């Protein structure tokens, strides 16, 4: 049934209440026709695009949800949708611009070709067999524009939108949004965003930011822009201005605004188009800085413990900050290992299993810092959650040697390695489409020499991560390791690989309904045995989205981390549904094996498509880092590090927050309170102290008093604010805080008796 949403309004207001830094042009106009369902068939037949094709025998699928969720859990490959709809000419009467019809299909997993009444109107991604081969483009939003004079539009009568789709693995179909049609307005071409890379944070506690206005259409845009800077905490308007705004076709303008650098500073923008009176509203929250700048004096960060297997090469970078040059010393090194005093790299091989404790000192002209490091030579790797970078959320399948090196270089140059970030993980898309004649996996030409890439990373104190699937092909459609497991494992070892993400993808095809956990374990066991034959330490990342309670058996597969959920995205909904659903899994995390709620969605992301700043608000990003640290989750940055803005760098370089994640005890936090939109998590730390996080999951500021007694803590405590790295007070029995919307207050408690002044 077609629903026509005909509110006759002089104005439409699209308010981006998410407070995000990414202006979407896909919000529909008030007069629109939602596309709710379609006829659907799996397989491929070019006749399906013909308007007259008889699809009466086809099933019905809801649009906006994958076909896996609608009766086809195991299907991957081609499918067709046919949407039957009436396009009323009244749309033209209510529109102002009367230029183009917009067909919005949200995201398509993974490739589409879209026809209106038999005429091709859009094609995104590339089907297998096309020039260049299969290319998945699920992150791209499908929004096709058709001039109103186009004959393919049948006004006031039946129309068929036929969509050919190909899914190469994972989920398939039209998803992540409700499709609709409407008529474009000029104002839909206006993109308002804050320039993240240009924000300046001044020493006087103020910041200045560029607001970018971009007219994406080839038509002039004329109107007024109202800008207000509001302190959301007090509700007071700090600044208000109104100006005429004339944007040339495809024109851009910047407005520079000064404001205080603190929580709750919001910029409200309202553009009113002159002729139509249509309005576009946008709210952006200033990415405010919390982590104090590191000092010149050396500070050693990173975990207090590390694991390795006897007889295998070891590479470990001492994580330390401080003014360069730094020099590194150790009181005693286990036999077989050496510490390079200039680079802080510990390399070599320990022959015998056992525990070794060394005191590391890092010095410069401003002073020194000393910290104990336990080196455990045994059978367990990842004694604390892995930390590093992964290519997927920024580069998708367009990942290349250059892009990986750029992020690796940035990790080092920006000083992130000084805080313990050290894995550089290449995700899907590194492979050529075919194995060689002797069955060897061949890297795509974007990766000229994997061994050299590994050497480059190791030379910089980094560890090298690789990706494959137990299936015949990966989620991106590249060859998987099925029946080549040992061959692949030994090739990775030859390249110097230190980490393998093994992603279920097409392997699920062989596991029809009602399979036992053993069937799901089987492919992971095979690779585990083959990795065990290599004389390298390879951290094993099990990625199968939490199926069959992987947290209960991941450790048995010698998995060091196991994904507990589907893929994360850079939205609050995704962060909330993934991050705040991990609390029951706390018994399963611990040294050597971690629950993995997927990557950090901060910085510039985009899955290979038009990278954009994360759509998470600054507070949501503080929440993600805090929650992941409380959960002892792996910390894998998913953004383009070569374009890291100051806020994101600041977010990722808080040694005190990271130390909660990397705590040697390795206990996941427990959620003790979940009431009235406040969630309280508590984590036991190795030194006997506690980390506590108060999360506000509502959209409003919340005042909250956390009584320590209510959390089972009956002493007086010293409280330290971890993000601000500031002592709050001593002898406390509770804390009272105003927590921002979707924000957090993260602190550490030490019994007053134990606190050293
Ligand atoms: C799956 C995984 C992602 C990524 C892609 C690659 O979706 O969950 O993390 O590895 O596959 O295709």
XYZ file of C-alpha atoms and ligand atoms in Angstrom:
769
model
C 0.000 0.000 0.000
C 1.321 3.385 -0.892
C 0.978 6.068 1.702
C 0.950 9.664 0.644
C 2.022 12.117 3.232
C 0.396 15.338 2.131
C 0.814 17.989 4.772
C 0.517 21.231 2.980
C 2.981 23.429 4.718
C 4.522 26.695 3.728
C 7.608 25.734 5.646
C 9.394 22.588 6.356
C 11.874 22.385 9.104
C 14.486 19.768 9.281
C 16.054 20.010 12.667
C 19.118 17.989 13.265
C 18.610 17.409 16.957
C 21.453 14.978 17.049
C 23.750 17.911 17.594
C 26.100 16.455 15.104
C 28.828 17.751 12.975
C 27.652 16.249 9.747
C 24.812 17.764 7.856
C 22.746 15.253 5.976
C 21.082 16.285 2.752
C 18.849 13.266 2.838
C 16.127 14.530 5.170
C 12.916 14.338 3.199
C 10.654 17.297 2.595
C 7.350 17.548 4.426
C 5.516 16.506 1.302
C 6.886 13.078 0.580
C 5.821 9.553 -0.171
C 7.408 6.914 2.040
C 8.282 3.715 0.210
C 7.385 1.055 2.721
C 7.417 -2.221 0.866
C 8.278 -3.919 -2.390
C 7.861 -7.131 -4.305
C 10.997 -9.197 -3.866
C 12.717 -12.173 -5.417
C 16.165 -13.671 -5.029
C 18.233 -14.440 -8.142
C 18.785 -12.403 -11.253
C 16.896 -11.952 -14.483
C 17.232 -8.782 -16.560
C 13.559 -9.085 -17.509
C 12.680 -8.036 -13.949
C 13.428 -4.410 -14.790
C 10.674 -4.278 -17.411
C 7.676 -2.334 -16.131
C 5.208 -4.893 -17.518
C 6.891 -7.896 -15.881
C 4.385 -9.926 -13.883
C 5.649 -10.041 -10.311
C 2.360 -11.158 -8.746
C 3.969 -14.370 -7.478
C 6.788 -12.555 -5.673
C 6.932 -12.191 -1.934
C 6.637 -8.855 -0.140
C 9.571 -7.332 1.779
C 9.565 -4.253 3.992
C 11.975 -1.614 2.778
C 14.531 -0.293 5.251
C 15.351 -3.726 6.679
C 17.739 -6.335 5.355
C 16.373 -9.471 3.717
C 18.237 -11.529 6.341
C 15.818 -10.103 8.892
C 12.848 -11.010 6.671
C 13.035 -14.710 6.010
C 16.339 -15.077 4.124
C 18.918 -15.444 6.915
C 21.488 -17.241 4.802
C 21.004 -15.716 1.381
C 23.767 -13.800 -0.386
C 23.889 -12.955 -4.070
C 21.511 -11.239 -6.493
C 17.978 -10.156 -5.701
C 15.421 -7.750 -7.179
C 12.980 -5.375 -5.588
C 10.022 -3.925 -7.485
C 8.279 -0.983 -5.824
C 4.833 -0.187 -7.206
C 3.829 3.391 -6.613
C 1.652 6.221 -7.751
C 3.429 9.534 -8.320
C 0.813 12.270 -7.885
C 1.184 15.476 -9.845
C 0.030 17.279 -6.697
C 3.667 16.934 -5.606
C 4.459 19.591 -8.203
C 1.823 21.928 -6.863
C 3.177 21.878 -3.353
C 6.850 22.137 -4.289
C 8.562 25.498 -4.796
C 11.513 24.649 -6.966
C 9.843 22.119 -9.304
C 13.139 20.832 -10.601
C 13.675 17.162 -9.836
C 12.081 14.109 -8.330
C 14.222 12.520 -5.662
C 14.231 8.768 -5.124
C 15.875 8.044 -1.786
C 16.742 4.413 -1.128
C 18.900 4.771 2.022
C 21.789 2.258 1.897
C 21.927 -0.821 -0.275
C 23.917 -3.883 0.698
C 26.086 -3.875 -1.383
C 25.574 -2.952 -5.077
C 22.475 -1.643 -6.854
C 21.200 -0.739 -10.285
C 17.951 1.197 -10.141
C 15.332 1.660 -12.880
C 12.278 3.860 -13.047
C 9.766 2.366 -15.452
C 12.573 0.582 -17.276
C 14.913 3.587 -17.477
C 18.228 3.306 -15.648
C 18.396 6.105 -13.057
C 21.259 5.019 -10.823
C 23.996 2.477 -10.243
C 26.268 2.402 -7.214
C 29.045 -0.120 -6.601
C 30.040 -2.731 -9.113
C 28.560 -6.181 -9.748
C 30.758 -9.251 -10.134
C 31.574 -9.467 -13.832
C 31.592 -5.707 -14.367
C 34.879 -4.080 -15.359
C 37.103 -4.035 -12.310
C 35.014 -6.730 -10.619
C 32.739 -6.677 -7.629
C 32.928 -3.554 -5.445
C 30.713 -3.280 -2.394
C 29.367 0.228 -1.711
C 26.995 -0.261 1.171
C 28.140 2.867 3.014
C 26.983 5.050 0.110
C 23.571 6.630 0.433
C 21.477 6.035 -2.693
C 19.731 9.230 -3.604
C 18.836 9.506 -7.269
C 17.488 12.734 -8.832
C 15.339 12.732 -11.965
C 14.391 15.940 -13.845
C 10.637 16.519 -13.715
C 10.436 16.660 -17.484
C 11.805 13.134 -17.761
C 9.296 10.964 -19.612
C 10.038 7.974 -17.436
C 8.010 9.601 -14.645
C 4.398 8.566 -15.079
C 2.456 11.276 -13.264
C -0.780 10.255 -11.617
C -0.449 6.653 -12.643
C 1.416 3.476 -11.779
C 5.185 3.452 -11.699
C 7.682 0.692 -11.078
C 11.003 1.317 -9.391
C 12.975 -1.873 -10.069
C 16.188 -2.357 -8.129
C 18.739 -5.029 -8.872
C 20.842 -5.738 -5.811
C 23.905 -7.854 -5.168
C 25.049 -8.814 -1.679
C 28.527 -10.292 -1.427
C 28.273 -11.404 2.221
C 27.093 -10.188 5.605
C 23.683 -8.598 5.284
C 21.789 -7.840 2.077
C 19.103 -5.512 0.785
C 17.837 -1.977 1.331
C 18.572 -0.872 4.882
C 19.618 1.832 7.370
C 16.809 4.259 6.615
C 13.302 4.446 5.180
C 13.157 5.011 1.419
C 10.895 7.753 0.080
C 10.285 9.993 -2.892
C 9.756 13.741 -2.882
C 10.534 16.798 -4.971
C 13.839 18.465 -4.316
C 13.978 21.970 -2.929
C 16.939 24.296 -3.363
C 17.476 24.264 0.349
C 18.183 20.503 0.231
C 21.466 21.382 -1.404
C 22.699 23.332 1.612
C 25.244 21.504 3.718
C 26.143 23.064 7.059
C 29.057 21.669 8.995
C 31.799 22.606 11.383
C 35.336 22.306 10.045
C 36.844 19.888 12.519
C 40.340 20.181 11.244
C 40.390 23.973 11.718
C 39.097 24.415 15.269
C 41.547 26.452 17.327
C 41.738 26.027 21.044
C 43.325 29.043 22.677
C 45.162 29.145 25.969
C 42.606 31.565 27.401
C 39.912 28.860 27.458
C 38.227 29.958 24.234
C 37.955 28.293 20.881
C 37.291 29.494 17.380
C 35.573 27.381 14.784
C 34.728 27.649 11.102
C 31.166 26.941 10.128
C 31.116 25.835 6.514
C 28.125 26.490 4.284
C 28.153 24.633 1.014
C 25.544 24.931 -1.706
C 25.722 21.620 -3.501
C 23.285 22.460 -6.279
C 23.876 24.400 -9.476
C 21.437 27.125 -8.561
C 21.783 30.253 -6.482
C 20.636 30.101 -2.869
C 19.479 33.300 -1.221
C 18.195 33.918 2.276
C 19.018 34.854 5.838
C 21.108 32.993 8.334
C 20.476 33.283 12.027
C 23.357 32.082 14.230
C 23.179 31.727 17.999
C 25.797 30.444 20.375
C 24.074 28.975 23.382
C 25.354 27.659 26.697
C 23.159 24.587 26.992
C 24.014 24.235 30.670
C 22.506 27.555 31.675
C 20.239 28.047 28.689
C 21.817 31.471 28.118
C 22.492 32.821 24.648
C 26.078 33.994 24.426
C 25.898 35.497 20.977
C 23.193 36.072 18.398
C 23.623 37.270 14.838
C 21.603 37.495 11.654
C 23.011 37.961 8.185
C 22.055 37.836 4.539
C 23.441 34.786 2.843
C 23.874 34.513 -0.894
C 25.476 31.333 -2.121
C 26.423 30.991 -5.772
C 25.686 27.768 -7.600
C 28.012 25.229 -5.950
C 29.245 28.109 -3.776
C 30.863 27.871 -0.369
C 31.176 30.253 2.558
C 32.824 30.112 5.935
C 31.781 31.856 9.120
C 34.351 32.105 11.888
C 32.889 32.016 15.388
C 34.552 32.443 18.763
C 33.151 30.713 21.837
C 34.197 29.266 25.196
C 35.887 25.862 25.068
C 33.743 23.937 27.511
C 30.972 21.377 27.712
C 27.549 22.361 26.444
C 28.470 25.113 23.994
C 26.121 24.732 21.064
C 25.913 26.610 17.797
C 22.370 26.885 16.441
C 22.036 27.849 12.796
C 18.800 28.588 10.991
C 18.761 29.337 7.278
C 15.575 30.764 5.787
C 15.357 30.740 2.022
C 14.071 34.003 0.592
C 11.604 32.928 -2.066
C 10.117 29.788 -0.612
C 10.342 30.718 3.070
C 11.622 27.189 3.677
C 13.888 26.767 6.665
C 16.789 24.535 7.473
C 17.955 24.285 11.074
C 21.151 22.759 12.318
C 22.753 22.439 15.718
C 26.416 21.717 16.255
C 28.058 21.134 19.625
C 31.584 22.407 20.017
C 34.039 19.509 20.330
C 35.425 20.634 23.663
C 38.761 19.565 25.051
C 39.078 17.767 28.380
C 42.465 16.047 28.437
C 45.225 18.361 29.693
C 48.222 18.740 27.381
C 51.056 16.328 28.232
C 54.012 17.895 30.020
C 57.666 17.849 28.957
C 58.672 15.480 31.733
C 58.623 11.783 30.735
C 55.597 9.713 31.722
C 55.383 5.995 31.012
C 51.923 4.902 29.881
C 50.587 1.636 28.602
C 49.916 -1.689 30.265
C 52.007 -2.932 33.164
C 52.048 -6.431 31.717
C 52.672 -8.047 28.358
C 52.609 -11.639 27.139
C 54.653 -13.558 24.617
C 55.284 -17.139 23.598
C 58.757 -18.602 24.231
C 60.867 -19.037 21.111
C 58.925 -16.447 19.098
C 60.226 -13.033 18.047
C 58.992 -10.289 20.358
C 58.457 -6.673 19.479
C 57.270 -4.233 22.116
C 57.418 -0.471 22.185
C 57.678 1.172 25.585
C 54.832 3.701 25.601
C 56.009 7.020 26.986
C 55.365 10.721 26.498
C 57.633 13.670 27.225
C 59.812 16.087 25.331
C 61.990 14.358 22.728
C 64.619 12.994 22.704
C 63.743 10.349 25.252
C 66.117 7.665 26.371
C 65.015 4.281 27.643
C 66.730 2.080 30.230
C 65.877 -1.136 32.029
C 67.408 -2.434 35.250
C 67.615 -5.992 33.940
C 66.360 -7.635 30.786
C 65.302 -11.270 30.513
C 67.850 -13.255 28.558
C 67.241 -12.952 24.828
C 65.614 -9.511 24.913
C 67.229 -6.134 24.394
C 65.907 -2.627 24.847
C 66.989 -0.023 22.319
C 67.802 3.014 24.424
C 66.910 5.497 21.666
C 63.685 4.010 20.310
C 62.259 2.256 23.366
C 61.829 -0.921 21.313
C 62.221 -4.228 23.119
C 63.068 -6.996 20.660
C 64.483 -10.512 20.739
C 63.261 -13.920 21.839
C 62.807 -15.457 25.256
C 63.633 -19.157 25.210
C 62.086 -20.304 28.471
C 58.602 -19.837 29.810
C 58.339 -17.804 32.978
C 57.509 -14.455 34.477
C 60.036 -11.617 34.324
C 59.774 -8.231 35.973
C 61.820 -5.285 34.858
C 61.927 -1.655 35.842
C 61.894 0.630 32.860
C 63.094 4.204 33.132
C 62.457 6.858 30.511
C 64.565 10.007 30.750
C 64.989 13.367 29.124
C 66.448 16.712 30.130
C 63.288 17.494 32.093
C 63.368 14.426 34.341
C 62.507 10.744 34.332
C 59.772 8.232 35.045
C 60.116 4.617 36.140
C 57.542 1.850 35.867
C 57.546 -1.890 36.417
C 56.768 -4.080 33.394
C 55.883 -7.737 33.772
C 56.828 -9.857 30.795
C 55.023 -13.184 30.905
C 56.521 -15.785 28.593
C 53.914 -18.493 28.329
C 50.964 -19.396 26.196
C 48.805 -16.298 26.529
C 48.895 -13.186 24.355
C 46.859 -9.996 24.732
C 47.126 -9.882 28.512
C 45.458 -6.488 28.196
C 43.020 -5.514 25.408
C 44.720 -4.831 22.054
C 44.983 -1.142 21.120
C 45.571 0.232 17.676
C 44.005 1.112 14.358
C 41.929 -0.756 11.776
C 41.358 0.307 8.176
C 37.719 -0.728 7.724
C 35.642 2.155 9.095
C 37.522 4.714 7.082
C 38.810 3.018 3.967
C 36.461 0.046 3.472
C 37.649 -2.027 0.544
C 39.598 0.913 -0.904
C 42.366 0.296 1.640
C 45.886 0.466 0.170
C 49.501 0.229 1.242
C 49.771 4.040 1.080
C 46.722 4.602 3.232
C 47.922 2.108 5.824
C 51.383 3.657 5.935
C 49.886 7.149 6.271
C 47.870 6.109 9.285
C 50.842 4.237 10.771
C 53.039 7.282 10.278
C 50.420 9.528 11.869
C 50.103 7.156 14.830
C 53.810 7.627 15.456
C 54.145 11.321 14.508
C 51.139 12.424 16.565
C 52.523 10.633 19.597
C 49.715 8.078 19.891
C 52.249 5.265 20.280
C 53.330 7.049 23.461
C 50.014 5.992 24.989
C 50.151 2.355 23.893
C 48.341 2.461 20.523
C 50.347 -0.002 18.469
C 48.443 -2.403 16.191
C 47.978 -1.371 12.582
C 45.328 -3.718 11.238
C 44.601 -4.058 7.540
C 40.975 -5.122 7.116
C 39.086 -6.453 4.098
C 40.006 -5.332 0.592
C 43.741 -6.076 0.568
C 43.301 -9.239 -1.510
C 43.278 -9.758 -5.273
C 40.129 -11.391 -6.618
C 41.864 -14.682 -7.461
C 44.401 -16.899 -5.785
C 47.456 -17.836 -7.857
C 47.621 -21.130 -9.754
C 49.248 -22.833 -6.762
C 46.508 -21.594 -4.456
C 48.514 -18.783 -2.848
C 46.544 -15.767 -1.738
C 47.690 -12.773 -3.776
C 47.542 -9.206 -2.473
C 45.838 -6.678 -4.729
C 48.158 -4.364 -6.640
C 47.328 -1.629 -4.079
C 49.655 -3.636 -1.811
C 52.914 -4.047 -3.727
C 54.798 -5.915 -1.001
C 53.220 -7.131 2.209
C 56.503 -8.258 3.743
C 57.913 -4.771 3.234
C 54.816 -3.266 4.799
C 55.281 -5.536 7.819
C 58.959 -4.559 8.075
C 58.025 -0.875 7.872
C 55.516 -1.246 10.693
C 57.879 -3.248 12.885
C 60.639 -0.743 12.227
C 58.372 1.876 13.759
C 57.582 -0.230 16.795
C 54.145 -1.139 15.472
C 52.454 -4.490 15.105
C 50.918 -5.735 11.864
C 47.297 -6.927 11.684
C 45.738 -8.888 8.812
C 42.215 -9.943 7.847
C 40.573 -13.013 6.334
C 37.471 -15.182 6.539
C 36.950 -18.899 7.160
C 34.505 -18.843 4.229
C 35.093 -19.114 0.504
C 34.951 -15.330 0.390
C 35.113 -12.387 2.774
C 32.283 -9.957 3.488
C 33.723 -7.646 0.834
C 33.618 -10.473 -1.720
C 37.335 -11.300 -1.804
C 38.698 -14.838 -1.512
C 38.511 -16.240 2.016
C 40.767 -18.837 3.595
C 38.434 -21.829 3.181
C 40.555 -24.908 2.509
C 43.676 -22.745 2.366
C 43.974 -22.103 6.091
C 47.462 -23.462 6.682
C 48.787 -21.958 3.467
C 47.413 -18.552 4.490
C 48.587 -18.782 8.097
C 52.152 -19.524 7.029
C 52.064 -16.760 4.444
C 50.941 -14.265 7.115
C 53.723 -15.439 9.409
C 56.198 -14.917 6.540
C 54.971 -11.339 6.151
C 55.485 -10.720 9.868
C 51.815 -10.607 10.792
C 51.089 -10.179 14.519
C 47.268 -10.211 14.530
C 44.574 -11.925 12.486
C 40.944 -10.844 12.338
C 39.007 -13.870 11.116
C 35.590 -12.767 9.911
C 32.774 -15.308 9.502
C 31.138 -13.768 6.375
C 30.329 -16.429 3.754
C 31.232 -19.217 6.141
C 27.779 -18.793 7.631
C 26.327 -20.156 4.384
C 27.480 -23.621 5.352
C 25.748 -23.334 8.725
C 22.065 -23.585 8.142
C 19.566 -23.152 10.987
C 19.930 -25.109 14.213
C 23.635 -25.740 14.011
C 25.367 -26.440 17.272
C 28.039 -24.228 18.817
C 30.512 -26.932 17.732
C 29.671 -26.257 14.079
C 30.374 -22.579 14.649
C 33.601 -23.345 16.446
C 34.861 -25.683 13.746
C 36.202 -23.107 11.227
C 37.773 -21.096 14.063
C 39.469 -24.222 15.421
C 41.007 -24.998 12.055
C 42.644 -21.593 11.784
C 43.649 -21.642 15.439
C 45.553 -24.913 14.877
C 47.225 -23.481 11.781
C 48.225 -20.274 13.538
C 49.633 -22.363 16.388
C 52.023 -23.988 13.913
C 53.626 -20.639 13.083
C 56.639 -19.449 14.979
C 55.127 -16.013 15.547
C 52.860 -14.551 18.193
C 49.628 -13.914 16.301
C 46.762 -12.406 18.269
C 43.569 -14.133 17.124
C 40.498 -11.948 16.662
C 37.312 -13.944 16.237
C 34.751 -11.934 14.289
C 31.379 -13.670 13.991
C 29.146 -11.017 15.522
C 28.395 -12.863 18.780
C 26.614 -15.865 17.262
C 26.081 -18.844 19.604
C 27.376 -16.901 22.607
C 30.926 -16.769 21.312
C 32.028 -15.229 24.617
C 31.448 -18.643 26.207
C 33.797 -20.498 23.857
C 36.020 -17.879 22.192
C 38.750 -18.527 24.717
C 38.685 -22.272 23.993
C 39.452 -21.424 20.355
C 42.422 -19.500 21.727
C 40.676 -16.368 20.558
C 42.143 -13.257 22.184
C 39.081 -11.171 21.375
C 35.674 -11.967 19.963
C 33.210 -9.580 18.425
C 30.021 -9.641 20.440
C 27.794 -7.780 17.973
C 27.148 -6.755 14.397
C 29.094 -3.854 12.915
C 29.060 -0.540 14.702
C 28.255 2.768 13.000
C 28.951 6.368 13.949
C 25.534 7.077 15.438
C 24.238 7.207 19.001
C 21.680 4.484 18.193
C 24.431 2.122 17.139
C 26.728 3.049 20.016
C 23.884 2.682 22.492
C 22.597 -0.645 21.200
C 26.056 -2.130 21.095
C 27.909 -0.520 23.996
C 25.189 -0.538 26.611
C 24.259 -4.174 25.907
C 27.594 -5.630 27.016
C 27.058 -5.602 30.760
C 25.959 -9.228 31.123
C 29.156 -10.390 29.429
C 31.449 -9.272 32.240
C 32.320 -12.785 33.469
C 33.877 -13.670 30.106
C 36.454 -10.903 29.721
C 39.893 -11.284 31.217
C 43.604 -11.411 30.413
C 44.066 -13.175 27.080
C 40.407 -12.997 25.963
C 38.214 -9.913 25.539
C 34.658 -9.058 24.552
C 34.899 -6.899 21.443
C 32.034 -4.442 20.858
C 33.719 -3.299 17.605
C 35.734 -0.233 16.751
C 35.792 3.312 18.062
C 33.706 5.465 15.748
C 35.601 8.725 16.217
C 37.349 11.034 13.745
C 36.907 10.889 9.969
C 34.995 7.742 9.006
C 33.110 6.663 5.912
C 33.838 3.050 4.980
C 35.660 4.140 1.862
C 32.997 6.648 0.814
C 33.306 10.400 1.265
C 34.886 10.407 4.696
C 32.937 12.558 7.116
C 33.521 13.535 10.728
C 31.844 11.049 13.049
C 28.182 11.767 13.605
C 28.654 11.201 17.342
C 28.498 14.343 19.447
C 31.587 15.195 21.498
C 29.864 13.864 24.634
C 28.935 10.646 22.846
C 32.595 10.229 21.952
C 33.673 10.754 25.568
C 31.046 8.150 26.437
C 32.389 5.668 23.917
C 35.993 5.915 25.118
C 34.884 5.732 28.743
C 32.516 2.818 28.237
C 34.977 0.814 26.137
C 37.639 1.391 28.809
C 35.284 0.309 31.580
C 34.380 -2.796 29.560
C 38.065 -3.704 29.046
C 37.253 -3.681 25.357
C 39.871 -3.690 22.606
C 40.496 -0.088 21.540
C 40.713 0.056 17.780
C 40.536 3.444 16.140
C 38.608 3.312 12.880
C 39.337 6.701 11.332
C 41.800 8.257 8.900
C 44.665 9.110 11.232
C 46.349 11.262 8.644
C 43.448 13.723 9.129
C 43.145 13.629 12.879
C 41.673 16.815 14.316
C 42.753 18.250 17.666
C 39.649 17.122 19.520
C 39.989 13.491 18.436
C 43.697 13.471 19.184
C 42.958 14.862 22.629
C 40.256 12.222 23.127
C 42.651 9.406 22.248
C 45.580 10.577 24.335
C 44.269 10.569 27.855
C 46.703 8.262 29.655
C 44.526 8.027 32.770
C 41.445 6.929 30.836
C 43.450 4.452 28.754
C 44.967 3.000 31.925
C 41.452 1.951 33.001
C 41.124 -0.065 29.812
C 44.629 -1.464 30.086
C 44.418 -2.314 33.780
C 46.362 -5.449 34.551
C 43.536 -7.131 36.454
C 41.540 -7.233 33.228
C 38.114 -7.198 34.841
C 35.184 -5.893 32.852
C 33.050 -3.348 34.720
C 29.702 -4.335 36.149
C 26.613 -2.197 35.730
C 25.201 -1.582 39.198
C 22.558 1.014 38.448
C 20.295 1.438 35.440
C 17.545 3.802 36.429
C 15.987 7.003 35.125
C 18.403 7.204 32.190
C 21.462 6.965 34.429
C 23.703 3.932 34.178
C 26.476 3.422 36.724
C 29.364 1.084 35.955
C 32.054 0.080 38.415
C 35.363 -1.590 37.629
C 37.845 -3.222 40.022
C 41.421 -2.194 39.347
C 44.659 -4.064 40.003
C 45.778 -1.569 42.664
C 42.593 -2.157 44.694
C 41.016 1.107 43.557
C 37.788 1.420 41.581
C 36.894 3.186 38.379
C 33.327 4.434 38.199
C 31.440 5.804 35.223
C 28.137 7.647 35.448
C 26.482 7.633 32.028
C 23.524 9.801 31.128
C 21.741 8.058 28.287
C 19.019 10.704 28.009
C 19.006 13.678 25.665
C 18.947 16.234 28.483
C 21.400 17.366 31.149
C 20.892 15.235 34.253
C 21.777 16.103 37.797
C 22.895 12.991 39.658
C 24.172 12.175 43.106
C 26.115 8.914 43.206
C 26.214 7.591 46.743
C 29.210 5.286 47.181
C 27.348 3.317 49.840
C 24.652 2.495 47.290
C 27.434 0.977 45.181
C 28.579 -1.184 48.090
C 31.513 1.091 48.977
C 31.453 1.895 52.658
C 34.614 3.943 53.161
C 35.533 7.594 52.627
C 37.160 8.155 49.291
C 39.488 10.343 47.362
C 37.946 11.116 43.963
C 39.866 11.867 40.782
C 38.234 13.084 37.567
C 39.946 10.993 34.889
C 39.104 13.024 31.786
C 40.257 16.281 33.374
C 43.054 14.471 35.250
C 42.157 16.488 38.330
C 41.629 15.569 41.961
C 38.136 16.508 43.032
C 38.232 16.039 46.768
C 39.078 13.661 49.562
C 36.987 12.013 52.299
C 33.910 11.777 50.109
C 30.989 9.396 50.393
C 29.476 10.365 47.104
C 29.731 12.707 44.134
C 27.193 15.033 42.634
C 27.410 15.907 38.950
C 25.561 17.453 36.094
C 26.085 15.009 33.251
C 25.655 16.157 29.649
C 23.162 14.493 27.284
C 24.578 11.098 26.206
C 27.640 12.072 28.260
C 29.649 10.655 31.092
C 31.455 11.437 34.310
C 34.372 9.034 34.734
C 36.348 8.948 37.944
C 38.619 6.874 40.109
C 38.080 6.155 43.800
C 40.840 5.515 46.280
C 40.107 4.891 49.956
C 41.059 8.075 51.769
C 43.312 6.049 54.082
C 45.291 4.732 51.108
C 45.487 7.915 49.095
C 48.996 9.325 48.818
C 48.994 13.098 48.846
C 32.315 -7.443 8.483
C 33.045 -7.069 9.772
C 33.636 -5.677 9.640
C 34.589 -5.643 8.466
C 33.868 -6.098 7.203
C 34.833 -6.300 6.048
O 31.230 -6.631 8.262
O 32.176 -7.143 10.863
O 34.292 -5.303 10.832
O 35.694 -6.461 8.746
O 33.204 -7.338 7.393
O 34.193 -6.723 4.899
